[in-house]
Amino acid sequence: MMLKTHHCGTLTKADIGQTVTLNGWVQRRRDLGGVLFIDLRDRTGIVQTVFNPDFSGDALAIADRARNEFVLAVTGTVVERDAETVNKNLATGEIEIRVTEIEVMNSAKTPPFPIEDSVEVDESLRLKYRYLDLRRPEMQKTLLLRSKASKIFRDFLDNEGFIDVETPILTKSSPEGARDYLVPSRVHEGEFFALPQSPQIFKQLLMVGGIERYYQIARCFRDEDLRADRQPEFTQVDIETSFLSQDQLLGMMEQLAARLFLETIGVELELPFQRITYEDAINKYGSDKPDLRFGMEIEDITDIVATSDVKVFASVAASGGVVKAFNAKGCGHWSRKELDDLQPFAARYGGKGLAWITIKEGEWKGPIVKFLKPEEIAALTERLQVEEGDLLTFSADKKKVVADVLGNLRLKVGRELGLIDDSKFKFAWVVDFPLLGWDEDQKRYVAEHHPFTRPKDEDVHLFDTDPGKIRAQAYDIVLNGYEVGGGSMRIYKRDVQEKMFKALGFTMEEAHESFGYLLDAFEYGTPPHGGIAFGLDRLVMLLTGRTNLRETIAFPKTASATDLLMDAPSTVEQSQLEQLHIRTVLKPKPEAAKPQE
Amino acid sequence: MMLKTHHCGTLTKADIGQTVTLNGWVQRRRDLGGVLFIDLRDRTGIVQTVFNPDFSGDALAIADRARNEFVLAVTGTVVERDAETVNKNLATGEIEIRVTEIEVMNSAKTPPFPIEDSVEVDESLRLKYRYLDLRRPEMQKTLLLRSKASKIFRDFLDNEGFIDVETPILTKSSPEGARDYLVPSRVHEGEFFALPQSPQIFKQLLMVGGIERYYQIARCFRDEDLRADRQPEFTQVDIETSFLSQDQLLGMMEQLAARLFLETIGVELELPFQRITYEDAINKYGSDKPDLRFGMEIEDITDIVATSDVKVFASVAASGGVVKAFNAKGCGHWSRKELDDLQPFAARYGGKGLAWITIKEGEWKGPIVKFLKPEEIAALTERLQVEEGDLLTFSADKKKVVADVLGNLRLKVGRELGLIDDSKFKFAWVVDFPLLGWDEDQKRYVAEHHPFTRPKDEDVHLFDTDPGKIRAQAYDIVLNGYEVGGGSMRIYKRDVQEKMFKALGFTMEEAHESFGYLLDAFEYGTPPHGGIAFGLDRLVMLLTGRTNLRETIAFPKTASATDLLMDAPSTVEQSQLEQLHIRTVLKPKPEAAKPQE
C-alpha cells in the first residue's frame, strides 16, 4: 500500500523537486490531448496531479479509469507550474505533481451531490449521506474549528486549575425542568434511568466534594418540542468553582472567550465585556439577549401619555401596564403596506397592535396624531429625539409583551437598515436576573434559573415582603443577540435555601422528596460556589458564521429528532422490550379501526 | 466574603511573612491550653492554623465553635514553626498560619466516616455519601490524575492532527454485540434510540467522510451482566485513522502511552513494546492478555506424551486436544492440601483435572509418575528444565481449556512466589488475532472482533479453504495482564467485505439489513483505515494502583447497576411513560397472587 508522505493541500513552491506520495479523493479529472489532470483532495485541500505518457508510464492508463471520489495513492515529483497555468485560487496553485506511480485504493459510485461548497443540496439528502457531506471543505472546516474550540476551552480551564470530571449519563429523572429521556432498567424491573438535562446536580456535588474547580464538555439531553435551532442532544462546556466571587468568575470567563475568538478566528475581543442588568436589557432592548452591535434603544413613555387622549395609552398606563416607543430612525418613508404589516408583526409577538407616526416634511402623520396634545408631542420629540424622516412606533401592554414586540421590531429595523455589522462580535453580560417568576397557572412563584440560585445578598430580606423583586446572582453571556452561556452563584447556606423553597411553595420535607441527595449533601460543609455553562454548538455556529446548529454537529438529528443516516429511532425486537420489562402502547391506526356493525 | 489568596497545601517557608487568606475544611482541631490549632484542608493539602489570644482577637472564640468539616475562611500571617513542632509528614509542616481574621463560611454535621485515606469504610456507605468520599485525598488524587490523563491523550492526539469529533449518544440499536440500553422516543411512537456500545460505526463513517484522523474520549454503554470490574457506562479513548499502516499506528500509540506514563506517574516505558502473536500468547502464557512481568512459560508436551501410558494424555492427544505442562519452579515443597487444591482450581477454569509431579531429593513423585516411561521423563526434564524442588503440573484437554487452566495457574504461582513486581509496567501488543471463531451453538463462524475487521493480506485466500485459520489485522494492547486497549485495521474493499459476510453466513442482502448505512457508505470511496480504543477507566486504575474501576469514576454505579447516591434507577410518573408510548410489564409479586379457591 502506498501511504502518504505529504498532505495534498499544503504543498508549495518550497517543496519543488521533492518526491511525494499523496493519498486522497479525485475531485476532478480532465483529459487534455492525452495528458490527464486529476485534482486530488484530502482534508488539507486540493493539489493538481499530472499524468503524461512522457513520465507516467502505466500510471496513466490506471489513472484514466479513475472517476470522481475514487481514492488514489500517487507518487510523483513536485514541479513548478508554467506561469500561464498558475491557479491563484488554489493554495497549491503554483505547483503540480508529475505522477510516476499510482494505486487505486478504492473506487466510488457517483455521489448523489457534488463534493464542493457552492452547490445547493437539499438538507435531508445531505443528512442521509452525511459521510459525503462531511467531505465538503466547509464541513471539514467547521468540524476542525469545533475541535479546536474544545481544545482551547480545555487548555484554558486546565491552566486555571479546573479538573475535567466525567459525570453520569445514566442518572435519575429530575422533578423540574424539561422532559427527560428515559432508559428502562433491565436489572431493576419497572425502574428507569434518565439522561441528564445538564450535570447541574453533579457539579454542585463535586463542589461539596472539595473538587473546587470542575469542568466538563458535557453531553446534555432534553426531550423538548424541537425547533429548527434545537437538538435533542447538545453539548455544553460546563464549569463550576468554589471560593470565587461572581465578578472573579465572569472576569475569568471573559479571558476565556477572548482567547477562544483570537485563536479560532483571529478576532480580538474588547475586554471587559459590557455588563447590563436584566432590567435595563428588557427596558432598552426589549430582550434579555440584546444584540448590541447597534443602538436604537426603546424608550418608556408611560409618564408622557398617562393622561393622553389616546385611550389605549391612558388605560394601559392606569391598569399598571407600560407604554413604550421605538424610533425607527429614517423609516418615515415606509409604504402604507409596510406600516400595515406592523399589526401582524406585533401580533406574532403577542401584541394587540402597534401605533405609528411618520415624520414627513416636518409633519407628524398617523392615526393617533390627532389625539396627541402639543405638550405630549413636545415631550415625545425630546425623549425620542425625533427628526425629519423618522418612524415612531408605540406599544402599550403588559411589560413583557411590549418588550417582545418592540425588541423584535428593533431587530427587524436594525437588519433592514443595515445597521448590523456581521463582522462584529459584541459580547455582553446580562446580570441581576430575577430570582423568581410568577406562574399564573400554578399561582405560585417558580425559579427563573433553578431552585439553588443564590439571591443577591442585599435582596434576601425581600423573601419576607416581595419575593418577586429579588434579584439573583445569575448571569447570561450574550453575543450578537444570542445567549451563548449562562449560570449563577448557588445557595450554600441552609437558611437561605429554606427561604427559597418556602417562596416556591415547598416545605423542606417536600423539597427533600425531590432534591434529597443534594440537600443532604449541603449539610456537610458546602463551600460558596457557582458556575456557568457555554453552549458549544451555538458558539461554533457563531464562530463559523453558520445559521443552523446542525451545521456544527457531525451527525445531527432533524427537527423531528430523527437521524436520517442511521434511521434512528427505530423499532426493536420484542425480546429486547421483554428484557426491559416494558411494552409499547400504540394508538390504534385509523385504518385498523373496526367497521361499524 | 473572605476569598482565598493562596492554597492550603502549597505554602512553604518561602511564604513566611506573607499575609494570606485561605478557604478550606476543618480537618482536625486541638485546644492546647487556650491556644487553638486547626488543620485546614483544601484540594492541595493541609496547613496548620493557629488561634492565640495574643494575635487572634475575636477570631479565637469564633474558631472555637468550628467542628470537623466546617468550611472556614481565615486570614493570617505565614510564620515558621518552632523546630520541635515541625511536621515532616506534611508538605506544609515547616510553617503555620497565625490567624487574625476568620469567617465561618458554613457549618457541617459530623460526617458518617472520617475524611482521611487510611480509614476502613464500607463501600456502599462511601458511594451513598460520595460527595464526602471525594474529599478524601486519595480520591482527589485519582480524579486529578484522570483529568491529567485525558488531557495528555488530547494534547498528544491533537498534536498528531487528530480531530476531536463528538458522535451521537442517541443512536440506533445494533444487531450484534452486547445488550443495548434503549431510549423510547416520544415523537416516534413505538420506536427507540439505543445508547452506543462504542462509536464504531461513526468513526468508520468519519473516515469515509475524509476526516482522516479522529479521536474522542467517548462514553459507551453496555447493558451486560455486571461483574465487579464492569460499569454500565464507561469511557474509552476512541481513535481512528486513514492512510496509516498497522505498524505506523501501533508505533504512534506506543509514543502516546510512553508520554502518558511519564507525565502522570513519572515512569519511563521501554519502547518499542514487545509484540507477541495471539498464538504465542495463548501457547506460552495461556492468555491473550499475558502478564509479562515474569517468565515461567507454559510448554506443549503433546509430542512427548502422545503414546504415553498416562491414558488421559494419550487419549487427549489422539482426539486432537493438547497436553501442556507448567513448571512451577521451586514449588515442590507444596503441602498435600495445596496439591489437592489444584483440582478445584482447574475445575474453576473448566479443566477436568491437573496432574502434578514434585521433584524432591532427586525423586519424581506424584500419581502419574509410575506411568511415565524413562524416555518421557528425560524429554520432560529437558523441555521443562526440571530441577530439584520444582512442581510440574499437567493439563490435557481442548486447547482453550488447557490455556485457561495453566495460564491462571501461572499467574497464581507468579503472585505467590513474589515474582510480580508491582512497580513494573510491562506493556505488549498482542497481534494476529484470529478473524473468526466457530460458534458451536449457531454452527457458524462469528467475528472475533467485528465484521469489519481486515484479514491479513496473506490470509485472504483462506476464506475459500479454511476461514478459521485467517488471522486478522487486529491487536490488543496489554499491560500487566490487563487488556487496556484494542483495535483493528478495517475492511475497505467490497470484495473482501463480501467474503467476510459469506464466511459469517450472511448474504450481502442480509448484511444490508443490519449494516446498510455503513455498507452504502463504503460504496463511495472508502480510504484504508483502522483504529484503536483505550479503556480510560482501566488505565487510570492501573496508573493509580487501584484494583477497582469504581475508584476511578467520580459517580460510579454498583455491581447491580445502581447509583446509591442519586438512588437511580427509580420509578417515574405514569404520565412520563404515557408520553413515551410505553408501559411497564411487571411480574406479579408472590404476595399479590390470588388465594386459591
mmCIF file of C-alpha atoms in Angstrom, chain B residues 353-578:
data_model
loop_
_atom_site.group_PDB
_atom_site.id
_atom_site.type_symbol
_atom_site.label_atom_id
_atom_site.label_comp_id
_atom_site.label_asym_id
_atom_site.label_seq_id
_atom_site.Cartn_x
_atom_site.Cartn_y
_atom_site.Cartn_z
ATOM 1 C CA GLY B 353 -8.111 -32.162 36.452
ATOM 2 C CA LEU B 354 -4.480 -31.219 36.903
ATOM 3 C CA ALA B 355 -1.794 -33.846 37.124
ATOM 4 C CA TRP B 356 1.266 -32.939 39.171
ATOM 5 C CA ILE B 357 4.763 -34.154 39.916
ATOM 6 C CA THR B 358 7.087 -32.848 42.621
ATOM 7 C CA ILE B 359 10.855 -33.148 42.427
ATOM 8 C CA LYS B 360 12.187 -33.795 45.883
ATOM 9 C CA GLU B 361 15.653 -35.061 46.695
ATOM 10 C CA GLY B 362 16.112 -36.024 43.071
ATOM 11 C CA GLU B 363 12.954 -38.074 43.013
ATOM 12 C CA TRP B 364 9.845 -37.534 40.852
ATOM 13 C CA LYS B 365 6.761 -38.045 42.969
ATOM 14 C CA GLY B 366 3.066 -37.969 42.162
ATOM 15 C CA PRO B 367 0.178 -40.148 40.965
ATOM 16 C CA ILE B 368 1.236 -40.281 37.311
ATOM 17 C CA VAL B 369 4.982 -40.831 37.763
ATOM 18 C CA LYS B 370 4.694 -44.621 37.683
ATOM 19 C CA PHE B 371 3.120 -44.475 34.229
ATOM 20 C CA LEU B 372 5.888 -42.369 32.681
ATOM 21 C CA LYS B 373 8.499 -44.096 30.578
ATOM 22 C CA PRO B 374 12.163 -43.213 31.179
ATOM 23 C CA GLU B 375 12.424 -41.537 27.788
ATOM 24 C CA GLU B 376 9.359 -39.444 28.582
ATOM 25 C CA ILE B 377 10.930 -38.366 31.863
ATOM 26 C CA ALA B 378 14.127 -37.488 30.031
ATOM 27 C CA ALA B 379 12.272 -35.442 27.412
ATOM 28 C CA LEU B 380 10.189 -33.665 30.044
ATOM 29 C CA THR B 381 13.305 -32.929 32.098
ATOM 30 C CA GLU B 382 14.807 -31.206 29.146
ATOM 31 C CA ARG B 383 11.778 -29.376 27.840
ATOM 32 C CA LEU B 384 10.606 -28.173 31.252
ATOM 33 C CA GLN B 385 14.152 -27.583 32.532
ATOM 34 C CA VAL B 386 13.320 -29.622 35.594
ATOM 35 C CA GLU B 387 15.407 -29.030 38.702
ATOM 36 C CA GLU B 388 15.358 -30.105 42.294
ATOM 37 C CA GLY B 389 12.419 -28.541 44.167
ATOM 38 C CA ASP B 390 10.196 -27.990 41.112
ATOM 39 C CA LEU B 391 6.490 -28.711 40.826
ATOM 40 C CA LEU B 392 5.379 -29.889 37.399
ATOM 41 C CA THR B 393 1.711 -29.506 36.500
ATOM 42 C CA PHE B 394 -0.040 -31.008 33.501
ATOM 43 C CA SER B 395 -3.301 -30.240 31.779
ATOM 44 C CA ALA B 396 -4.756 -32.291 28.929
ATOM 45 C CA ASP B 397 -7.871 -31.030 27.221
ATOM 46 C CA LYS B 398 -9.063 -28.831 24.397
ATOM 47 C CA LYS B 399 -6.586 -26.088 23.655
ATOM 48 C CA LYS B 400 -8.684 -23.319 25.211
ATOM 49 C CA VAL B 401 -9.281 -25.183 28.454
ATOM 50 C CA VAL B 402 -5.605 -26.054 28.853
ATOM 51 C CA ALA B 403 -4.690 -22.415 28.259
ATOM 52 C CA ASP B 404 -7.178 -21.161 30.839
ATOM 53 C CA VAL B 405 -6.136 -23.660 33.480
ATOM 54 C CA LEU B 406 -2.359 -23.333 33.108
ATOM 55 C CA GLY B 407 -2.494 -19.596 32.337
ATOM 56 C CA ASN B 408 -4.291 -18.937 35.581
ATOM 57 C CA LEU B 409 -2.036 -21.349 37.487
ATOM 58 C CA ARG B 410 0.938 -19.456 36.131
ATOM 59 C CA LEU B 411 -0.482 -16.180 37.490
ATOM 60 C CA LYS B 412 -1.243 -17.749 40.871
ATOM 61 C CA VAL B 413 2.252 -19.173 41.182
ATOM 62 C CA GLY B 414 3.826 -15.937 39.985
ATOM 63 C CA ARG B 415 1.951 -13.971 42.628
ATOM 64 C CA GLU B 416 2.654 -16.476 45.406
ATOM 65 C CA LEU B 417 6.352 -16.649 44.633
ATOM 66 C CA GLY B 418 6.522 -12.849 44.635
ATOM 67 C CA LEU B 419 7.719 -12.803 41.032
ATOM 68 C CA ILE B 420 5.414 -9.923 40.107
ATOM 69 C CA ASP B 421 6.984 -6.523 40.641
ATOM 70 C CA ASP B 422 4.127 -4.100 41.297
ATOM 71 C CA SER B 423 6.284 -1.131 40.374
ATOM 72 C CA LYS B 424 6.824 -2.503 36.873
ATOM 73 C CA PHE B 425 4.659 -1.552 33.883
ATOM 74 C CA LYS B 426 5.106 -4.164 31.197
ATOM 75 C CA PHE B 427 3.262 -3.320 28.010
ATOM 76 C CA ALA B 428 2.921 -5.581 24.996
ATOM 77 C CA TRP B 429 0.981 -5.730 21.762
ATOM 78 C CA VAL B 430 -0.864 -8.954 21.131
ATOM 79 C CA VAL B 431 -1.267 -9.180 17.362
ATOM 80 C CA ASP B 432 -2.608 -11.502 14.675
ATOM 81 C CA PHE B 433 -5.828 -12.349 16.476
ATOM 82 C CA PRO B 434 -7.980 -14.899 14.674
ATOM 83 C CA LEU B 435 -10.519 -13.213 12.402
ATOM 84 C CA LEU B 436 -13.276 -15.733 13.039
ATOM 85 C CA GLY B 437 -14.321 -18.008 15.826
ATOM 86 C CA TRP B 438 -16.559 -21.041 15.466
ATOM 87 C CA ASP B 439 -19.813 -20.746 17.378
ATOM 88 C CA GLU B 440 -20.841 -24.233 18.384
ATOM 89 C CA ASP B 441 -24.416 -23.152 19.230
ATOM 90 C CA GLN B 442 -25.092 -21.363 15.977
ATOM 91 C CA LYS B 443 -22.933 -23.756 13.951
ATOM 92 C CA ARG B 444 -21.350 -20.865 12.131
ATOM 93 C CA TYR B 445 -18.350 -18.573 12.267
ATOM 94 C CA VAL B 446 -18.711 -15.350 14.214
ATOM 95 C CA ALA B 447 -16.479 -12.289 14.033
ATOM 96 C CA GLU B 448 -13.950 -12.332 16.860
ATOM 97 C CA HIS B 449 -13.536 -8.537 16.748
ATOM 98 C CA HIS B 450 -16.348 -7.268 14.491
ATOM 99 C CA PRO B 451 -17.483 -7.908 10.903
ATOM 100 C CA PHE B 452 -15.383 -5.040 9.520
ATOM 101 C CA THR B 453 -12.042 -6.293 10.778
ATOM 102 C CA ARG B 454 -9.498 -6.621 7.998
ATOM 103 C CA PRO B 455 -7.860 -10.028 7.480
ATOM 104 C CA LYS B 456 -4.126 -10.180 6.944
ATOM 105 C CA ASP B 457 -3.474 -9.805 3.218
ATOM 106 C CA GLU B 458 -1.633 -13.123 3.025
ATOM 107 C CA ASP B 459 -4.566 -14.949 4.662
ATOM 108 C CA VAL B 460 -7.405 -13.668 2.461
ATOM 109 C CA HIS B 461 -7.154 -16.763 0.259
ATOM 110 C CA LEU B 462 -8.145 -18.893 3.267
ATOM 111 C CA PHE B 463 -11.741 -17.615 3.052
ATOM 112 C CA ASP B 464 -12.226 -20.288 0.404
ATOM 113 C CA THR B 465 -10.487 -23.119 2.207
ATOM 114 C CA ASP B 466 -10.126 -22.682 5.953
ATOM 115 C CA PRO B 467 -11.719 -19.472 7.297
ATOM 116 C CA GLY B 468 -10.974 -20.431 10.900
ATOM 117 C CA LYS B 469 -7.257 -20.067 10.173
ATOM 118 C CA ILE B 470 -7.456 -16.474 8.936
ATOM 119 C CA ARG B 471 -5.519 -14.054 11.059
ATOM 120 C CA ALA B 472 -6.884 -10.536 11.467
ATOM 121 C CA GLN B 473 -5.112 -7.213 11.405
ATOM 122 C CA ALA B 474 -6.379 -6.876 14.950
ATOM 123 C CA TYR B 475 -4.390 -6.056 18.052
ATOM 124 C CA ASP B 476 -4.764 -5.589 21.750
ATOM 125 C CA ILE B 477 -2.538 -3.549 23.970
ATOM 126 C CA VAL B 478 -1.968 -5.332 27.266
ATOM 127 C CA LEU B 479 -0.417 -4.092 30.462
ATOM 128 C CA ASN B 480 0.462 -6.280 33.423
ATOM 129 C CA GLY B 481 -2.137 -8.881 32.498
ATOM 130 C CA TYR B 482 -4.909 -6.401 31.679
ATOM 131 C CA GLU B 483 -6.217 -5.535 28.244
ATOM 132 C CA VAL B 484 -6.088 -1.734 28.213
ATOM 133 C CA GLY B 485 -6.995 -1.221 24.596
ATOM 134 C CA GLY B 486 -7.586 -2.875 21.284
ATOM 135 C CA GLY B 487 -8.500 -2.308 17.706
ATOM 136 C CA SER B 488 -8.044 -3.351 14.137
ATOM 137 C CA MET B 489 -7.493 -2.281 10.599
ATOM 138 C CA ARG B 490 -10.878 -2.285 8.820
ATOM 139 C CA ILE B 491 -12.016 -3.862 5.603
ATOM 140 C CA TYR B 492 -12.357 -1.140 2.963
ATOM 141 C CA LYS B 493 -12.714 -3.205 -0.194
ATOM 142 C CA ARG B 494 -16.072 -4.509 -1.189
ATOM 143 C CA ASP B 495 -14.837 -7.908 -2.380
ATOM 144 C CA VAL B 496 -13.175 -8.644 0.949
ATOM 145 C CA GLN B 497 -16.255 -7.475 2.827
ATOM 146 C CA GLU B 498 -18.384 -9.835 0.767
ATOM 147 C CA LYS B 499 -16.090 -12.754 1.582
ATOM 148 C CA MET B 500 -16.302 -11.825 5.242
ATOM 149 C CA PHE B 501 -20.088 -11.752 5.318
ATOM 150 C CA LYS B 502 -20.210 -15.004 3.398
ATOM 151 C CA ALA B 503 -17.942 -16.598 5.995
ATOM 152 C CA LEU B 504 -20.301 -15.304 8.703
ATOM 153 C CA GLY B 505 -23.208 -16.957 6.886
ATOM 154 C CA PHE B 506 -24.820 -13.748 5.627
ATOM 155 C CA THR B 507 -25.712 -12.844 2.100
ATOM 156 C CA MET B 508 -24.912 -9.244 1.200
ATOM 157 C CA GLU B 509 -28.680 -8.644 1.310
ATOM 158 C CA GLU B 510 -28.890 -9.870 4.884
ATOM 159 C CA ALA B 511 -25.813 -7.868 5.783
ATOM 160 C CA HIS B 512 -27.507 -4.832 4.308
ATOM 161 C CA GLU B 513 -30.452 -5.217 6.619
ATOM 162 C CA SER B 514 -28.121 -4.932 9.589
ATOM 163 C CA PHE B 515 -25.379 -2.637 8.370
ATOM 164 C CA GLY B 516 -26.990 -0.929 5.404
ATOM 165 C CA TYR B 517 -25.875 2.616 6.148
ATOM 166 C CA LEU B 518 -22.259 1.550 6.581
ATOM 167 C CA LEU B 519 -22.195 -0.707 3.523
ATOM 168 C CA ASP B 520 -23.800 2.052 1.477
ATOM 169 C CA ALA B 521 -21.151 4.454 2.694
ATOM 170 C CA PHE B 522 -18.403 2.035 1.722
ATOM 171 C CA GLU B 523 -19.505 2.310 -1.924
ATOM 172 C CA TYR B 524 -18.436 5.928 -2.239
ATOM 173 C CA GLY B 525 -14.674 5.818 -1.983
ATOM 174 C CA THR B 526 -13.623 4.431 1.381
ATOM 175 C CA PRO B 527 -9.999 5.005 2.346
ATOM 176 C CA PRO B 528 -7.925 2.308 4.009
ATOM 177 C CA HIS B 529 -8.452 2.898 7.706
ATOM 178 C CA GLY B 530 -8.174 1.422 11.145
ATOM 179 C CA GLY B 531 -8.216 2.372 14.764
ATOM 180 C CA ILE B 532 -7.955 1.565 18.390
ATOM 181 C CA ALA B 533 -9.731 2.335 21.635
ATOM 182 C CA PHE B 534 -8.180 2.591 25.083
ATOM 183 C CA GLY B 535 -10.183 1.872 28.218
ATOM 184 C CA LEU B 536 -9.692 5.056 30.203
ATOM 185 C CA ASP B 537 -11.181 3.745 33.442
ATOM 186 C CA ARG B 538 -8.870 0.735 33.430
ATOM 187 C CA LEU B 539 -5.786 2.755 32.506
ATOM 188 C CA VAL B 540 -6.440 5.177 35.351
ATOM 189 C CA MET B 541 -6.939 2.207 37.671
ATOM 190 C CA LEU B 542 -3.529 0.842 36.747
ATOM 191 C CA LEU B 543 -1.857 4.261 36.862
ATOM 192 C CA THR B 544 -3.112 4.851 40.391
ATOM 193 C CA GLY B 545 -2.531 1.320 41.633
ATOM 194 C CA ARG B 546 -6.200 0.785 42.425
ATOM 195 C CA THR B 547 -7.883 -2.589 41.952
ATOM 196 C CA ASN B 548 -11.423 -1.477 41.206
ATOM 197 C CA LEU B 549 -12.807 0.584 38.333
ATOM 198 C CA ARG B 550 -15.243 2.325 40.688
ATOM 199 C CA GLU B 551 -12.312 4.031 42.373
ATOM 200 C CA THR B 552 -11.507 5.833 39.122
ATOM 201 C CA ILE B 553 -15.017 7.217 38.472
ATOM 202 C CA ALA B 554 -16.467 10.213 40.320
ATOM 203 C CA PHE B 555 -20.011 8.828 40.479
ATOM 204 C CA PRO B 556 -19.888 5.102 39.666
ATOM 205 C CA LYS B 557 -22.627 2.538 39.781
ATOM 206 C CA THR B 558 -22.570 -0.592 41.914
ATOM 207 C CA ALA B 559 -22.205 -4.117 40.593
ATOM 208 C CA SER B 560 -26.007 -4.187 40.329
ATOM 209 C CA ALA B 561 -26.005 -1.043 38.152
ATOM 210 C CA THR B 562 -27.371 1.214 40.879
ATOM 211 C CA ASP B 563 -26.395 4.761 41.734
ATOM 212 C CA LEU B 564 -26.580 4.712 45.534
ATOM 213 C CA LEU B 565 -26.179 8.467 45.834
ATOM 214 C CA MET B 566 -28.929 9.548 43.441
ATOM 215 C CA ASP B 567 -30.984 6.424 44.030
ATOM 216 C CA ALA B 568 -31.136 5.657 40.322
ATOM 217 C CA PRO B 569 -32.728 3.972 38.504
ATOM 218 C CA SER B 570 -36.081 4.866 40.013
ATOM 219 C CA THR B 571 -39.762 4.698 39.269
ATOM 220 C CA VAL B 572 -41.158 7.562 37.214
ATOM 221 C CA GLU B 573 -44.549 9.220 36.790
ATOM 222 C CA GLN B 574 -47.112 7.284 34.807
ATOM 223 C CA SER B 575 -47.612 10.372 32.643
ATOM 224 C CA GLN B 576 -43.963 10.223 31.576
ATOM 225 C CA LEU B 577 -44.424 6.654 30.341
ATOM 226 C CA GLU B 578 -47.624 7.573 28.518
#
